[in-house]
Amino acid sequence: MGPLVPQEIIGADWNLFIAFVIGIGFGFALEQAGFSSSRKLAGMFYGYDTVVLKVFFTGAITAMLGLLFFSLFGWIDLSLIYVNPTFLWSAIAGGAIMGAGFIIGGFCPGTSFCAAAIGKIDAMVFIGGIFLGIFFFAEGYPLLKDFYMAGSFGPLKVSDFLGISGGVMTFLVIIAALVMFKLGELAEKKWPREEY
């Protein structure tokens, strides 16, 4: 049956509308979870609040299990799901830059827009930094292109790279999540903070 657009069950014109509705829902969920607070998000790196880790790991596992069972029941064709191509070195560099920005600013791009939507000035400044980064990357792209394209692996999935099935990969991620949840609880006990 799915995915709906590639299977032409609904038209491609619905893409942006569906993305808009999902984006609004995602922003609402972030705000309700308290992720518009930079102190709460920074708590992940200082060990006093690991809710971010638990929420996003739970979201990833839910999505993986959903796709796995939908595929098992024949409700979705996983071969039609778009997978972003991997450019290894620029992905590592981008991850490091985003991680540093997350620690320094207390937001990731999604949570910064969520916080700006409720009027938080620090989030607005953070978004200004995002647009500056986009501007300088776009202007410097001719100089960065070789590095950006280096280490191309195409649309490679981790399970394919490791030579294991999607089911085994999901099981390993669940085990990793349980270990991380336990480590998060230990960190919260070791570095507690009453108010933030």
mmCIF file with all atom_site columns, C-alpha atoms in Angstrom:
data_model
loop_
_atom_site.group_PDB
_atom_site.id
_atom_site.type_symbol
_atom_site.label_atom_id
_atom_site.label_alt_id
_atom_site.label_comp_id
_atom_site.label_asym_id
_atom_site.label_entity_id
_atom_site.label_seq_id
_atom_site.pdbx_PDB_ins_code
_atom_site.Cartn_x
_atom_site.Cartn_y
_atom_site.Cartn_z
_atom_site.occupancy
_atom_site.B_iso_or_equiv
_atom_site.pdbx_formal_charge
_atom_site.auth_seq_id
_atom_site.auth_comp_id
_atom_site.auth_asym_id
_atom_site.auth_atom_id
_atom_site.pdbx_PDB_model_num
ATOM 1   C CA . MET A 1 1   ? 0.000  0.000  0.000  1.00 0.00 ? 1   MET A CA 1
ATOM 2   C CA . GLY A 1 2   ? 2.511  2.650  1.126  1.00 0.00 ? 2   GLY A CA 1
ATOM 3   C CA . PRO A 1 3   ? 4.386  4.895  0.799  1.00 0.00 ? 3   PRO A CA 1
ATOM 4   C CA . LEU A 1 4   ? 1.401  6.871  -0.448 1.00 0.00 ? 4   LEU A CA 1
ATOM 5   C CA . VAL A 1 5   ? 2.984  9.326  -2.907 1.00 0.00 ? 5   VAL A CA 1
ATOM 6   C CA . PRO A 1 6   ? 5.422  6.966  -4.735 1.00 0.00 ? 6   PRO A CA 1
ATOM 7   C CA . GLN A 1 7   ? 2.608  4.415  -5.048 1.00 0.00 ? 7   GLN A CA 1
ATOM 8   C CA . GLU A 1 8   ? 0.428  7.222  -6.503 1.00 0.00 ? 8   GLU A CA 1
ATOM 9   C CA . ILE A 1 9   ? -2.309 6.603  -3.944 1.00 0.00 ? 9   ILE A CA 1
ATOM 10  C CA . ILE A 1 10  ? -2.261 10.356 -3.304 1.00 0.00 ? 10  ILE A CA 1
ATOM 11  C CA . GLY A 1 11  ? -0.784 13.057 -5.528 1.00 0.00 ? 11  GLY A CA 1
ATOM 12  C CA . ALA A 1 12  ? 2.669  14.589 -5.033 1.00 0.00 ? 12  ALA A CA 1
ATOM 13  C CA . ASP A 1 13  ? 0.898  17.923 -4.468 1.00 0.00 ? 13  ASP A CA 1
ATOM 14  C CA . TRP A 1 14  ? -0.019 16.643 -0.995 1.00 0.00 ? 14  TRP A CA 1
ATOM 15  C CA . ASN A 1 15  ? 3.651  16.438 0.055  1.00 0.00 ? 15  ASN A CA 1
ATOM 16  C CA . LEU A 1 16  ? 3.984  19.995 1.332  1.00 0.00 ? 16  LEU A CA 1
ATOM 17  C CA . PHE A 1 17  ? 0.575  19.982 3.036  1.00 0.00 ? 17  PHE A CA 1
ATOM 18  C CA . ILE A 1 18  ? 1.355  16.724 4.870  1.00 0.00 ? 18  ILE A CA 1
ATOM 19  C CA . ALA A 1 19  ? 4.801  18.073 5.823  1.00 0.00 ? 19  ALA A CA 1
ATOM 20  C CA . PHE A 1 20  ? 3.145  21.236 7.171  1.00 0.00 ? 20  PHE A CA 1
ATOM 21  C CA . VAL A 1 21  ? 0.645  19.283 9.301  1.00 0.00 ? 21  VAL A CA 1
ATOM 22  C CA . ILE A 1 22  ? 3.366  16.952 10.632 1.00 0.00 ? 22  ILE A CA 1
ATOM 23  C CA . GLY A 1 23  ? 5.602  19.967 11.344 1.00 0.00 ? 23  GLY A CA 1
ATOM 24  C CA . ILE A 1 24  ? 2.869  21.690 13.357 1.00 0.00 ? 24  ILE A CA 1
ATOM 25  C CA . GLY A 1 25  ? 2.239  18.473 15.286 1.00 0.00 ? 25  GLY A CA 1
ATOM 26  C CA . PHE A 1 26  ? 5.969  17.991 15.909 1.00 0.00 ? 26  PHE A CA 1
ATOM 27  C CA . GLY A 1 27  ? 6.349  21.551 17.174 1.00 0.00 ? 27  GLY A CA 1
ATOM 28  C CA . PHE A 1 28  ? 3.335  21.137 19.464 1.00 0.00 ? 28  PHE A CA 1
ATOM 29  C CA . ALA A 1 29  ? 4.785  17.893 20.854 1.00 0.00 ? 29  ALA A CA 1
ATOM 30  C CA . LEU A 1 30  ? 8.177  19.562 21.451 1.00 0.00 ? 30  LEU A CA 1
ATOM 31  C CA . GLU A 1 31  ? 6.570  22.443 23.328 1.00 0.00 ? 31  GLU A CA 1
ATOM 32  C CA . GLN A 1 32  ? 4.373  20.129 25.417 1.00 0.00 ? 32  GLN A CA 1
ATOM 33  C CA . ALA A 1 33  ? 7.465  18.074 26.346 1.00 0.00 ? 33  ALA A CA 1
ATOM 34  C CA . GLY A 1 34  ? 9.210  21.228 27.592 1.00 0.00 ? 34  GLY A CA 1
ATOM 35  C CA . PHE A 1 35  ? 11.798 21.184 24.805 1.00 0.00 ? 35  PHE A CA 1
ATOM 36  C CA . SER A 1 36  ? 11.458 24.920 24.215 1.00 0.00 ? 36  SER A CA 1
ATOM 37  C CA . SER A 1 37  ? 13.594 25.397 27.361 1.00 0.00 ? 37  SER A CA 1
ATOM 38  C CA . SER A 1 38  ? 17.311 25.646 26.555 1.00 0.00 ? 38  SER A CA 1
ATOM 39  C CA . ARG A 1 39  ? 18.116 24.736 30.172 1.00 0.00 ? 39  ARG A CA 1
ATOM 40  C CA . LYS A 1 40  ? 16.179 21.492 29.849 1.00 0.00 ? 40  LYS A CA 1
ATOM 41  C CA . LEU A 1 41  ? 17.907 20.651 26.571 1.00 0.00 ? 41  LEU A CA 1
ATOM 42  C CA . ALA A 1 42  ? 21.353 21.563 27.930 1.00 0.00 ? 42  ALA A CA 1
ATOM 43  C CA . GLY A 1 43  ? 20.633 19.245 30.865 1.00 0.00 ? 43  GLY A CA 1
ATOM 44  C CA . MET A 1 44  ? 21.260 16.371 28.487 1.00 0.00 ? 44  MET A CA 1
ATOM 45  C CA . PHE A 1 45  ? 24.907 17.358 28.170 1.00 0.00 ? 45  PHE A CA 1
ATOM 46  C CA . TYR A 1 46  ? 25.387 18.134 31.877 1.00 0.00 ? 46  TYR A CA 1
ATOM 47  C CA . GLY A 1 47  ? 23.607 14.977 33.045 1.00 0.00 ? 47  GLY A CA 1
ATOM 48  C CA . TYR A 1 48  ? 20.844 16.518 35.184 1.00 0.00 ? 48  TYR A CA 1
ATOM 49  C CA . ASP A 1 49  ? 18.005 15.924 32.713 1.00 0.00 ? 49  ASP A CA 1
ATOM 50  C CA . THR A 1 50  ? 18.039 13.137 30.109 1.00 0.00 ? 50  THR A CA 1
ATOM 51  C CA . VAL A 1 51  ? 14.422 13.421 28.941 1.00 0.00 ? 51  VAL A CA 1
ATOM 52  C CA . VAL A 1 52  ? 15.624 14.455 25.460 1.00 0.00 ? 52  VAL A CA 1
ATOM 53  C CA . LEU A 1 53  ? 17.580 11.225 25.114 1.00 0.00 ? 53  LEU A CA 1
ATOM 54  C CA . LYS A 1 54  ? 14.598 9.144  26.236 1.00 0.00 ? 54  LYS A CA 1
ATOM 55  C CA . VAL A 1 55  ? 12.056 10.913 24.030 1.00 0.00 ? 55  VAL A CA 1
ATOM 56  C CA . PHE A 1 56  ? 14.100 10.798 20.833 1.00 0.00 ? 56  PHE A CA 1
ATOM 57  C CA . PHE A 1 57  ? 15.296 7.214  21.365 1.00 0.00 ? 57  PHE A CA 1
ATOM 58  C CA . THR A 1 58  ? 11.665 6.194  22.017 1.00 0.00 ? 58  THR A CA 1
ATOM 59  C CA . GLY A 1 59  ? 10.573 8.018  18.864 1.00 0.00 ? 59  GLY A CA 1
ATOM 60  C CA . ALA A 1 60  ? 13.250 6.261  16.789 1.00 0.00 ? 60  ALA A CA 1
ATOM 61  C CA . ILE A 1 61  ? 12.317 2.835  18.150 1.00 0.00 ? 61  ILE A CA 1
ATOM 62  C CA . THR A 1 62  ? 8.601  3.457  17.586 1.00 0.00 ? 62  THR A CA 1
ATOM 63  C CA . ALA A 1 63  ? 9.275  4.470  13.967 1.00 0.00 ? 63  ALA A CA 1
ATOM 64  C CA . MET A 1 64  ? 11.580 1.480  13.370 1.00 0.00 ? 64  MET A CA 1
ATOM 65  C CA . LEU A 1 65  ? 9.087  -1.001 14.831 1.00 0.00 ? 65  LEU A CA 1
ATOM 66  C CA . GLY A 1 66  ? 6.231  0.634  12.932 1.00 0.00 ? 66  GLY A CA 1
ATOM 67  C CA . LEU A 1 67  ? 8.040  0.394  9.588  1.00 0.00 ? 67  LEU A CA 1
ATOM 68  C CA . LEU A 1 68  ? 9.177  -3.152 10.356 1.00 0.00 ? 68  LEU A CA 1
ATOM 69  C CA . PHE A 1 69  ? 5.683  -4.434 11.136 1.00 0.00 ? 69  PHE A CA 1
ATOM 70  C CA . PHE A 1 70  ? 4.029  -2.415 8.343  1.00 0.00 ? 70  PHE A CA 1
ATOM 71  C CA . SER A 1 71  ? 6.496  -4.054 5.954  1.00 0.00 ? 71  SER A CA 1
ATOM 72  C CA . LEU A 1 72  ? 5.835  -7.476 7.473  1.00 0.00 ? 72  LEU A CA 1
ATOM 73  C CA . PHE A 1 73  ? 2.087  -7.060 6.941  1.00 0.00 ? 73  PHE A CA 1
ATOM 74  C CA . GLY A 1 74  ? 2.620  -5.777 3.384  1.00 0.00 ? 74  GLY A CA 1
ATOM 75  C CA . TRP A 1 75  ? 1.322  -2.291 4.211  1.00 0.00 ? 75  TRP A CA 1
ATOM 76  C CA . ILE A 1 76  ? 4.479  -0.495 3.053  1.00 0.00 ? 76  ILE A CA 1
ATOM 77  C CA . ASP A 1 77  ? 7.222  -1.174 0.502  1.00 0.00 ? 77  ASP A CA 1
ATOM 78  C CA . LEU A 1 78  ? 10.474 -0.222 2.249  1.00 0.00 ? 78  LEU A CA 1
ATOM 79  C CA . SER A 1 79  ? 12.375 -0.256 -1.057 1.00 0.00 ? 79  SER A CA 1
ATOM 80  C CA . LEU A 1 80  ? 10.404 2.887  -2.022 1.00 0.00 ? 80  LEU A CA 1
ATOM 81  C CA . ILE A 1 81  ? 11.365 4.830  1.127  1.00 0.00 ? 81  ILE A CA 1
ATOM 82  C CA . TYR A 1 82  ? 13.856 7.598  0.304  1.00 0.00 ? 82  TYR A CA 1
ATOM 83  C CA . VAL A 1 83  ? 17.183 7.293  2.099  1.00 0.00 ? 83  VAL A CA 1
ATOM 84  C CA . ASN A 1 84  ? 19.488 10.326 2.148  1.00 0.00 ? 84  ASN A CA 1
ATOM 85  C CA . PRO A 1 85  ? 22.853 9.689  0.491  1.00 0.00 ? 85  PRO A CA 1
ATOM 86  C CA . THR A 1 86  ? 25.784 9.458  2.879  1.00 0.00 ? 86  THR A CA 1
ATOM 87  C CA . PHE A 1 87  ? 28.771 11.814 2.555  1.00 0.00 ? 87  PHE A CA 1
ATOM 88  C CA . LEU A 1 88  ? 30.870 10.580 5.451  1.00 0.00 ? 88  LEU A CA 1
ATOM 89  C CA . TRP A 1 89  ? 33.354 13.369 6.160  1.00 0.00 ? 89  TRP A CA 1
ATOM 90  C CA . SER A 1 90  ? 30.940 16.272 5.777  1.00 0.00 ? 90  SER A CA 1
ATOM 91  C CA . ALA A 1 91  ? 28.428 14.374 7.926  1.00 0.00 ? 91  ALA A CA 1
ATOM 92  C CA . ILE A 1 92  ? 31.016 14.007 10.699 1.00 0.00 ? 92  ILE A CA 1
ATOM 93  C CA . ALA A 1 93  ? 32.021 17.669 10.444 1.00 0.00 ? 93  ALA A CA 1
ATOM 94  C CA . GLY A 1 94  ? 28.382 18.798 10.320 1.00 0.00 ? 94  GLY A CA 1
ATOM 95  C CA . GLY A 1 95  ? 27.518 16.647 13.320 1.00 0.00 ? 95  GLY A CA 1
ATOM 96  C CA . ALA A 1 96  ? 30.381 18.116 15.320 1.00 0.00 ? 96  ALA A CA 1
ATOM 97  C CA . ILE A 1 97  ? 29.373 21.692 14.416 1.00 0.00 ? 97  ILE A CA 1
ATOM 98  C CA . MET A 1 98  ? 25.719 21.054 15.247 1.00 0.00 ? 98  MET A CA 1
ATOM 99  C CA . GLY A 1 99  ? 26.668 19.348 18.520 1.00 0.00 ? 99  GLY A CA 1
ATOM 100 C CA . ALA A 1 100 ? 28.827 22.322 19.507 1.00 0.00 ? 100 ALA A CA 1
ATOM 101 C CA . GLY A 1 101 ? 25.995 24.699 18.594 1.00 0.00 ? 101 GLY A CA 1
ATOM 102 C CA . PHE A 1 102 ? 23.572 22.593 20.638 1.00 0.00 ? 102 PHE A CA 1
ATOM 103 C CA . ILE A 1 103 ? 25.791 22.747 23.750 1.00 0.00 ? 103 ILE A CA 1
ATOM 104 C CA . ILE A 1 104 ? 26.627 26.461 23.374 1.00 0.00 ? 104 ILE A CA 1
ATOM 105 C CA . GLY A 1 105 ? 23.165 27.690 22.392 1.00 0.00 ? 105 GLY A CA 1
ATOM 106 C CA . GLY A 1 106 ? 20.990 25.176 24.216 1.00 0.00 ? 106 GLY A CA 1
ATOM 107 C CA . PHE A 1 107 ? 18.850 24.461 21.157 1.00 0.00 ? 107 PHE A CA 1
ATOM 108 C CA . CYS A 1 108 ? 18.775 22.306 18.057 1.00 0.00 ? 108 CYS A CA 1
ATOM 109 C CA . PRO A 1 109 ? 17.170 23.821 14.931 1.00 0.00 ? 109 PRO A CA 1
ATOM 110 C CA . GLY A 1 110 ? 13.710 22.330 15.608 1.00 0.00 ? 110 GLY A CA 1
ATOM 111 C CA . THR A 1 111 ? 13.517 23.306 19.266 1.00 0.00 ? 111 THR A CA 1
ATOM 112 C CA . SER A 1 112 ? 14.820 26.822 18.515 1.00 0.00 ? 112 SER A CA 1
ATOM 113 C CA . PHE A 1 113 ? 11.868 27.505 16.194 1.00 0.00 ? 113 PHE A CA 1
ATOM 114 C CA . CYS A 1 114 ? 9.533  25.992 18.792 1.00 0.00 ? 114 CYS A CA 1
ATOM 115 C CA . ALA A 1 115 ? 10.919 28.320 21.477 1.00 0.00 ? 115 ALA A CA 1
ATOM 116 C CA . ALA A 1 116 ? 10.900 31.358 19.148 1.00 0.00 ? 116 ALA A CA 1
ATOM 117 C CA . ALA A 1 117 ? 7.220  30.686 18.406 1.00 0.00 ? 117 ALA A CA 1
ATOM 118 C CA . ILE A 1 118 ? 6.417  31.340 22.082 1.00 0.00 ? 118 ILE A CA 1
ATOM 119 C CA . GLY A 1 119 ? 8.543  34.490 22.149 1.00 0.00 ? 119 GLY A CA 1
ATOM 120 C CA . LYS A 1 120 ? 11.880 33.401 23.620 1.00 0.00 ? 120 LYS A CA 1
ATOM 121 C CA . ILE A 1 121 ? 14.568 35.907 22.622 1.00 0.00 ? 121 ILE A CA 1
ATOM 122 C CA . ASP A 1 122 ? 17.501 33.507 23.048 1.00 0.00 ? 122 ASP A CA 1
ATOM 123 C CA . ALA A 1 123 ? 15.851 31.187 20.517 1.00 0.00 ? 123 ALA A CA 1
ATOM 124 C CA . MET A 1 124 ? 15.420 34.084 18.066 1.00 0.00 ? 124 MET A CA 1
ATOM 125 C CA . VAL A 1 125 ? 19.131 34.910 18.377 1.00 0.00 ? 125 VAL A CA 1
ATOM 126 C CA . PHE A 1 126 ? 19.922 31.222 17.848 1.00 0.00 ? 126 PHE A CA 1
ATOM 127 C CA . ILE A 1 127 ? 17.821 31.200 14.646 1.00 0.00 ? 127 ILE A CA 1
ATOM 128 C CA . GLY A 1 128 ? 19.729 34.270 13.479 1.00 0.00 ? 128 GLY A CA 1
ATOM 129 C CA . GLY A 1 129 ? 22.905 32.209 13.897 1.00 0.00 ? 129 GLY A CA 1
ATOM 130 C CA . ILE A 1 130 ? 21.350 29.378 11.854 1.00 0.00 ? 130 ILE A CA 1
ATOM 131 C CA . PHE A 1 131 ? 20.626 31.720 8.948  1.00 0.00 ? 131 PHE A CA 1
ATOM 132 C CA . LEU A 1 132 ? 24.131 33.197 9.170  1.00 0.00 ? 132 LEU A CA 1
ATOM 133 C CA . GLY A 1 133 ? 25.560 29.679 9.002  1.00 0.00 ? 133 GLY A CA 1
ATOM 134 C CA . ILE A 1 134 ? 23.369 28.853 5.986  1.00 0.00 ? 134 ILE A CA 1
ATOM 135 C CA . PHE A 1 135 ? 24.467 32.074 4.274  1.00 0.00 ? 135 PHE A CA 1
ATOM 136 C CA . PHE A 1 136 ? 28.185 31.475 4.804  1.00 0.00 ? 136 PHE A CA 1
ATOM 137 C CA . PHE A 1 137 ? 27.887 27.809 3.770  1.00 0.00 ? 137 PHE A CA 1
ATOM 138 C CA . ALA A 1 138 ? 26.056 28.770 0.556  1.00 0.00 ? 138 ALA A CA 1
ATOM 139 C CA . GLU A 1 139 ? 28.587 31.495 -0.271 1.00 0.00 ? 139 GLU A CA 1
ATOM 140 C CA . GLY A 1 140 ? 31.528 29.228 0.522  1.00 0.00 ? 140 GLY A CA 1
ATOM 141 C CA . TYR A 1 141 ? 30.131 26.135 -1.183 1.00 0.00 ? 141 TYR A CA 1
ATOM 142 C CA . PRO A 1 142 ? 32.438 26.332 -4.238 1.00 0.00 ? 142 PRO A CA 1
ATOM 143 C CA . LEU A 1 143 ? 35.412 26.155 -1.861 1.00 0.00 ? 143 LEU A CA 1
ATOM 144 C CA . LEU A 1 144 ? 33.824 23.437 0.302  1.00 0.00 ? 144 LEU A CA 1
ATOM 145 C CA . LYS A 1 145 ? 32.347 21.284 -2.476 1.00 0.00 ? 145 LYS A CA 1
ATOM 146 C CA . ASP A 1 146 ? 35.178 18.726 -2.662 1.00 0.00 ? 146 ASP A CA 1
ATOM 147 C CA . PHE A 1 147 ? 35.110 18.183 1.101  1.00 0.00 ? 147 PHE A CA 1
ATOM 148 C CA . TYR A 1 148 ? 31.284 18.151 1.123  1.00 0.00 ? 148 TYR A CA 1
ATOM 149 C CA . MET A 1 149 ? 31.139 15.391 -1.504 1.00 0.00 ? 149 MET A CA 1
ATOM 150 C CA . ALA A 1 150 ? 34.010 13.316 -0.059 1.00 0.00 ? 150 ALA A CA 1
ATOM 151 C CA . GLY A 1 151 ? 33.319 9.846  1.338  1.00 0.00 ? 151 GLY A CA 1
ATOM 152 C CA . SER A 1 152 ? 30.203 9.248  -0.747 1.00 0.00 ? 152 SER A CA 1
ATOM 153 C CA . PHE A 1 153 ? 28.475 5.958  0.068  1.00 0.00 ? 153 PHE A CA 1
ATOM 154 C CA . GLY A 1 154 ? 25.168 6.660  -1.659 1.00 0.00 ? 154 GLY A CA 1
ATOM 155 C CA . PRO A 1 155 ? 21.873 5.874  0.111  1.00 0.00 ? 155 PRO A CA 1
ATOM 156 C CA . LEU A 1 156 ? 23.499 3.477  2.569  1.00 0.00 ? 156 LEU A CA 1
ATOM 157 C CA . LYS A 1 157 ? 21.657 2.230  5.661  1.00 0.00 ? 157 LYS A CA 1
ATOM 158 C CA . VAL A 1 158 ? 23.535 1.152  8.814  1.00 0.00 ? 158 VAL A CA 1
ATOM 159 C CA . SER A 1 159 ? 21.970 -2.321 8.609  1.00 0.00 ? 159 SER A CA 1
ATOM 160 C CA . ASP A 1 160 ? 23.269 -2.724 5.033  1.00 0.00 ? 160 ASP A CA 1
ATOM 161 C CA . PHE A 1 161 ? 26.720 -1.496 6.073  1.00 0.00 ? 161 PHE A CA 1
ATOM 162 C CA . LEU A 1 162 ? 26.829 -4.054 8.906  1.00 0.00 ? 162 LEU A CA 1
ATOM 163 C CA . GLY A 1 163 ? 25.292 -6.785 6.740  1.00 0.00 ? 163 GLY A CA 1
ATOM 164 C CA . ILE A 1 164 ? 22.398 -7.479 9.105  1.00 0.00 ? 164 ILE A CA 1
ATOM 165 C CA . SER A 1 165 ? 18.624 -7.492 8.634  1.00 0.00 ? 165 SER A CA 1
ATOM 166 C CA . GLY A 1 166 ? 16.356 -4.609 9.589  1.00 0.00 ? 166 GLY A CA 1
ATOM 167 C CA . GLY A 1 167 ? 14.871 -6.724 12.395 1.00 0.00 ? 167 GLY A CA 1
ATOM 168 C CA . VAL A 1 168 ? 18.283 -7.400 13.966 1.00 0.00 ? 168 VAL A CA 1
ATOM 169 C CA . MET A 1 169 ? 19.163 -3.711 13.600 1.00 0.00 ? 169 MET A CA 1
ATOM 170 C CA . THR A 1 170 ? 15.953 -2.726 15.405 1.00 0.00 ? 170 THR A CA 1
ATOM 171 C CA . PHE A 1 171 ? 16.701 -5.217 18.194 1.00 0.00 ? 171 PHE A CA 1
ATOM 172 C CA . LEU A 1 172 ? 20.217 -3.771 18.626 1.00 0.00 ? 172 LEU A CA 1
ATOM 173 C CA . VAL A 1 173 ? 18.841 -0.217 18.767 1.00 0.00 ? 173 VAL A CA 1
ATOM 174 C CA . ILE A 1 174 ? 16.336 -1.274 21.454 1.00 0.00 ? 174 ILE A CA 1
ATOM 175 C CA . ILE A 1 175 ? 19.158 -2.814 23.509 1.00 0.00 ? 175 ILE A CA 1
ATOM 176 C CA . ALA A 1 176 ? 21.244 0.357  23.048 1.00 0.00 ? 176 ALA A CA 1
ATOM 177 C CA . ALA A 1 177 ? 18.259 2.477  24.129 1.00 0.00 ? 177 ALA A CA 1
ATOM 178 C CA . LEU A 1 178 ? 17.739 0.443  27.315 1.00 0.00 ? 178 LEU A CA 1
ATOM 179 C CA . VAL A 1 179 ? 21.438 0.821  28.186 1.00 0.00 ? 179 VAL A CA 1
ATOM 180 C CA . MET A 1 180 ? 21.302 4.580  27.507 1.00 0.00 ? 180 MET A CA 1
ATOM 181 C CA . PHE A 1 181 ? 18.107 4.970  29.570 1.00 0.00 ? 181 PHE A CA 1
ATOM 182 C CA . LYS A 1 182 ? 19.853 3.301  32.527 1.00 0.00 ? 182 LYS A CA 1
ATOM 183 C CA . LEU A 1 183 ? 22.960 5.466  32.103 1.00 0.00 ? 183 LEU A CA 1
ATOM 184 C CA . GLY A 1 184 ? 20.704 8.525  31.919 1.00 0.00 ? 184 GLY A CA 1
ATOM 185 C CA . GLU A 1 185 ? 19.039 7.632  35.204 1.00 0.00 ? 185 GLU A CA 1
ATOM 186 C CA . LEU A 1 186 ? 22.427 7.156  36.853 1.00 0.00 ? 186 LEU A CA 1
ATOM 187 C CA . ALA A 1 187 ? 23.595 10.539 35.514 1.00 0.00 ? 187 ALA A CA 1
ATOM 188 C CA . GLU A 1 188 ? 20.485 12.289 36.847 1.00 0.00 ? 188 GLU A CA 1
ATOM 189 C CA . LYS A 1 189 ? 21.170 10.842 40.311 1.00 0.00 ? 189 LYS A CA 1
ATOM 190 C CA . LYS A 1 190 ? 24.867 11.790 40.195 1.00 0.00 ? 190 LYS A CA 1
ATOM 191 C CA . TRP A 1 191 ? 24.351 15.381 38.944 1.00 0.00 ? 191 TRP A CA 1
ATOM 192 C CA . PRO A 1 192 ? 20.887 16.373 40.221 1.00 0.00 ? 192 PRO A CA 1
ATOM 193 C CA . ARG A 1 193 ? 19.570 19.926 39.823 1.00 0.00 ? 193 ARG A CA 1
ATOM 194 C CA . GLU A 1 194 ? 16.366 20.939 41.573 1.00 0.00 ? 194 GLU A CA 1
ATOM 195 C CA . GLU A 1 195 ? 15.373 23.984 39.511 1.00 0.00 ? 195 GLU A CA 1
ATOM 196 C CA . TYR A 1 196 ? 16.347 25.004 35.997 1.00 0.00 ? 196 TYR A CA 1
#
